[in-house]
CSV table of N, CA and C in Angstrom, one decimal:
chain,number,residue,atom,x,y,z
A,1,MET,N,-18.4,9.8,1.3
A,1,MET,CA,-20.2,9.2,1.7
A,1,MET,C,-20.5,9.4,0.3
A,2,ALA,N,-21.4,8.3,-0.1
A,2,ALA,CA,-21.6,8.7,-1.8
A,2,ALA,C,-23.1,9.4,-1.2
A,3,PRO,N,-23.5,10.2,-2.5
A,3,PRO,CA,-25.0,11.0,-2.4
A,3,PRO,C,-26.4,10.0,-2.8
A,4,VAL,N,-26.8,10.1,-2.0
A,4,VAL,CA,-28.8,9.2,-1.8
A,4,VAL,C,-28.9,9.3,-3.7
A,5,GLY,N,-29.5,8.3,-4.3
A,5,GLY,CA,-30.2,8.5,-5.3
A,5,GLY,C,-29.5,8.0,-6.4
A,6,GLY,N,-28.4,7.0,-5.6
A,6,GLY,CA,-27.4,6.2,-6.5
A,6,GLY,C,-26.7,6.5,-8.0
A,7,THR,N,-25.8,7.8,-7.3
A,7,THR,CA,-25.0,8.2,-8.2
A,7,THR,C,-24.1,8.2,-7.9
A,8,ALA,N,-23.7,7.3,-7.6
A,8,ALA,CA,-22.0,7.1,-7.4
A,8,ALA,C,-21.2,6.7,-7.9
A,9,VAL,N,-20.1,7.4,-8.3
A,9,VAL,CA,-19.0,6.8,-9.7
A,9,VAL,C,-18.1,6.4,-9.2
A,10,GLN,N,-17.5,5.1,-10.0
A,10,GLN,CA,-16.6,4.3,-10.0
A,10,GLN,C,-15.3,4.1,-10.6
A,11,ASP,N,-14.3,4.1,-10.1
A,11,ASP,CA,-13.0,4.6,-11.2
A,11,ASP,C,-12.4,3.2,-10.8
A,12,HIS,N,-12.5,2.5,-12.3
A,12,HIS,CA,-12.4,1.0,-11.7
A,12,HIS,C,-10.7,0.1,-11.9
A,13,VAL,N,-10.0,2.1,-13.2
A,13,VAL,CA,-8.4,1.5,-12.4
A,13,VAL,C,-8.3,1.7,-11.0
A,14,ALA,N,-9.3,2.5,-10.7
A,14,ALA,CA,-8.2,3.2,-9.2
A,14,ALA,C,-8.8,2.2,-8.1
A,15,LEU,N,-9.4,1.5,-8.5
A,15,LEU,CA,-10.3,0.6,-7.4
A,15,LEU,C,-9.0,-0.6,-7.7
A,16,ALA,N,-8.7,-0.7,-8.4
A,16,ALA,CA,-7.8,-2.4,-9.0
A,16,ALA,C,-6.4,-1.6,-8.3
A,17,GLU,N,-5.9,-0.9,-7.8
A,17,GLU,CA,-4.7,0.4,-7.7
A,17,GLU,C,-4.8,-0.2,-6.3
A,18,ILE,N,-5.9,0.8,-5.8
A,18,ILE,CA,-5.4,0.6,-4.2
A,18,ILE,C,-5.6,-1.3,-3.6
A,19,GLU,N,-6.5,-1.8,-4.7
A,19,GLU,CA,-6.4,-3.5,-4.2
A,19,GLU,C,-4.9,-3.5,-3.9
A,20,LEU,N,-4.1,-4.2,-5.2
A,20,LEU,CA,-3.0,-4.0,-5.4
A,20,LEU,C,-2.4,-3.3,-4.4
A,21,CYS,N,-2.2,-2.0,-3.7
A,21,CYS,CA,-1.3,-1.5,-2.8
A,21,CYS,C,-2.0,-2.5,-1.2
A,22,GLY,N,-2.9,-3.2,-1.8
A,22,GLY,CA,-3.8,-3.8,-0.1
A,22,GLY,C,-2.6,-4.9,-0.2
A,23,GLU,N,-2.3,-5.8,-1.4
A,23,GLU,CA,-2.0,-6.8,-1.2
A,23,GLU,C,-0.3,-6.9,-0.8
A,24,LEU,N,0.3,-5.9,-1.3
A,24,LEU,CA,1.7,-4.6,-1.2
A,24,LEU,C,1.9,-4.5,0.2
A,25,ILE,N,1.0,-3.9,0.8
A,25,ILE,CA,0.6,-4.0,2.4
A,25,ILE,C,0.7,-5.0,3.1
A,26,ILE,N,0.0,-6.0,2.8
A,26,ILE,CA,0.1,-7.2,3.9
A,26,ILE,C,1.0,-8.2,3.5
A,27,ALA,N,1.6,-8.8,2.4
A,27,ALA,CA,2.6,-8.7,2.0
A,27,ALA,C,4.0,-8.1,2.6
A,28,ALA,N,3.8,-7.0,2.5
A,28,ALA,CA,5.3,-6.4,3.2
A,28,ALA,C,5.0,-6.1,5.1
A,29,SER,N,4.0,-6.4,5.3
A,29,SER,CA,3.8,-6.9,7.3
A,29,SER,C,4.4,-8.5,8.0
A,30,ALA,N,3.8,-9.4,6.5
A,30,ALA,CA,3.9,-10.6,6.8
A,30,ALA,C,5.4,-11.0,6.3
A,31,ALA,N,6.4,-10.0,5.9
A,31,ALA,CA,7.3,-10.9,5.6
A,31,ALA,C,8.3,-9.9,6.4
A,32,PRO,N,9.7,-10.8,6.8
A,32,PRO,CA,10.5,-11.3,8.0
A,32,PRO,C,11.5,-9.9,8.3
A,33,GLU,N,11.9,-9.3,6.9
A,33,GLU,CA,12.6,-8.8,5.5
A,33,GLU,C,12.3,-7.8,5.4
A,34,ARG,N,12.5,-6.6,4.3
A,34,ARG,CA,12.1,-6.1,3.1
A,34,ARG,C,12.1,-7.1,1.5
A,35,LEU,N,11.1,-6.8,1.4
A,35,LEU,CA,10.3,-7.8,0.2
A,35,LEU,C,11.4,-6.9,-0.9
A,36,SER,N,12.0,-8.2,-1.7
A,36,SER,CA,12.9,-8.3,-2.6
A,36,SER,C,12.0,-7.6,-3.8
A,37,LEU,N,12.4,-7.5,-5.6
A,37,LEU,CA,12.3,-7.0,-6.2
A,37,LEU,C,11.1,-7.7,-6.7
A,38,GLU,N,11.9,-8.7,-6.9
A,38,GLU,CA,10.8,-10.5,-7.0
A,38,GLU,C,9.7,-10.6,-6.6
A,39,SER,N,10.0,-10.9,-5.4
A,39,SER,CA,8.7,-11.2,-3.9
A,39,SER,C,7.5,-9.6,-4.5
A,40,ILE,N,7.7,-8.6,-4.6
A,40,ILE,CA,7.0,-7.6,-4.7
A,40,ILE,C,6.7,-8.4,-6.6
A,41,ASP,N,7.3,-8.4,-7.6
A,41,ASP,CA,7.1,-9.4,-8.6
A,41,ASP,C,5.2,-10.1,-8.8
A,42,GLU,N,5.9,-11.0,-7.9
A,42,GLU,CA,5.5,-12.3,-7.6
A,42,GLU,C,3.8,-11.6,-6.3
A,43,VAL,N,3.8,-10.8,-6.0
A,43,VAL,CA,2.6,-10.3,-4.9
A,43,VAL,C,1.7,-9.8,-6.3
A,44,LEU,N,2.4,-8.5,-7.5
A,44,LEU,CA,1.2,-8.3,-8.0
A,44,LEU,C,1.4,-8.8,-9.4
A,45,LYS,N,1.3,-9.9,-8.9
A,45,LYS,CA,1.5,-10.8,-10.3
A,45,LYS,C,1.8,-10.3,-11.5
A,46,VAL,N,3.2,-9.9,-12.2
A,46,VAL,CA,3.4,-9.1,-12.8
A,46,VAL,C,3.8,-10.4,-14.3
A,47,ALA,N,4.8,-11.0,-13.5
A,47,ALA,CA,5.3,-12.5,-14.4
A,47,ALA,C,4.1,-13.1,-15.2
A,48,GLU,N,2.6,-13.5,-14.7
A,48,GLU,CA,1.3,-13.4,-14.9
A,48,GLU,C,0.9,-13.0,-16.0
A,49,GLU,N,1.1,-11.4,-16.2
A,49,GLU,CA,0.4,-10.3,-16.7
A,49,GLU,C,1.8,-10.6,-18.5
A,50,ARG,N,2.9,-10.5,-17.8
A,50,ARG,CA,3.6,-11.1,-19.4
A,50,ARG,C,3.7,-12.0,-19.9
A,51,ASP,N,2.6,-13.2,-19.7
A,51,ASP,CA,2.9,-14.7,-19.8
A,51,ASP,C,1.6,-13.7,-20.7
A,52,SER,N,0.3,-12.9,-20.3
A,52,SER,CA,-0.8,-13.9,-21.5
A,52,SER,C,-0.8,-12.7,-22.2
A,53,SER,N,0.3,-11.1,-22.0
A,53,SER,CA,0.6,-10.5,-23.3
A,53,SER,C,1.1,-11.0,-24.6
A,54,GLY,N,1.3,-12.5,-24.2
A,54,GLY,CA,2.2,-12.8,-25.4
A,54,GLY,C,3.7,-12.2,-25.3
A,55,ARG,N,4.4,-12.0,-24.3
A,55,ARG,CA,5.8,-10.8,-24.3
A,55,ARG,C,6.8,-11.8,-23.8
């Protein structure tokens, strides 16, 4: 619980990682079998990151 007075600190990197973990958990629970590496990359949007970084 955050202290009263609005002194909560947010770690945006940690929040993004938690969101990605949640997406993986949702995808894994909906999949009929283990996720392939390609499926994991798709959930994590790895290809989109590579495209936007110009690599």
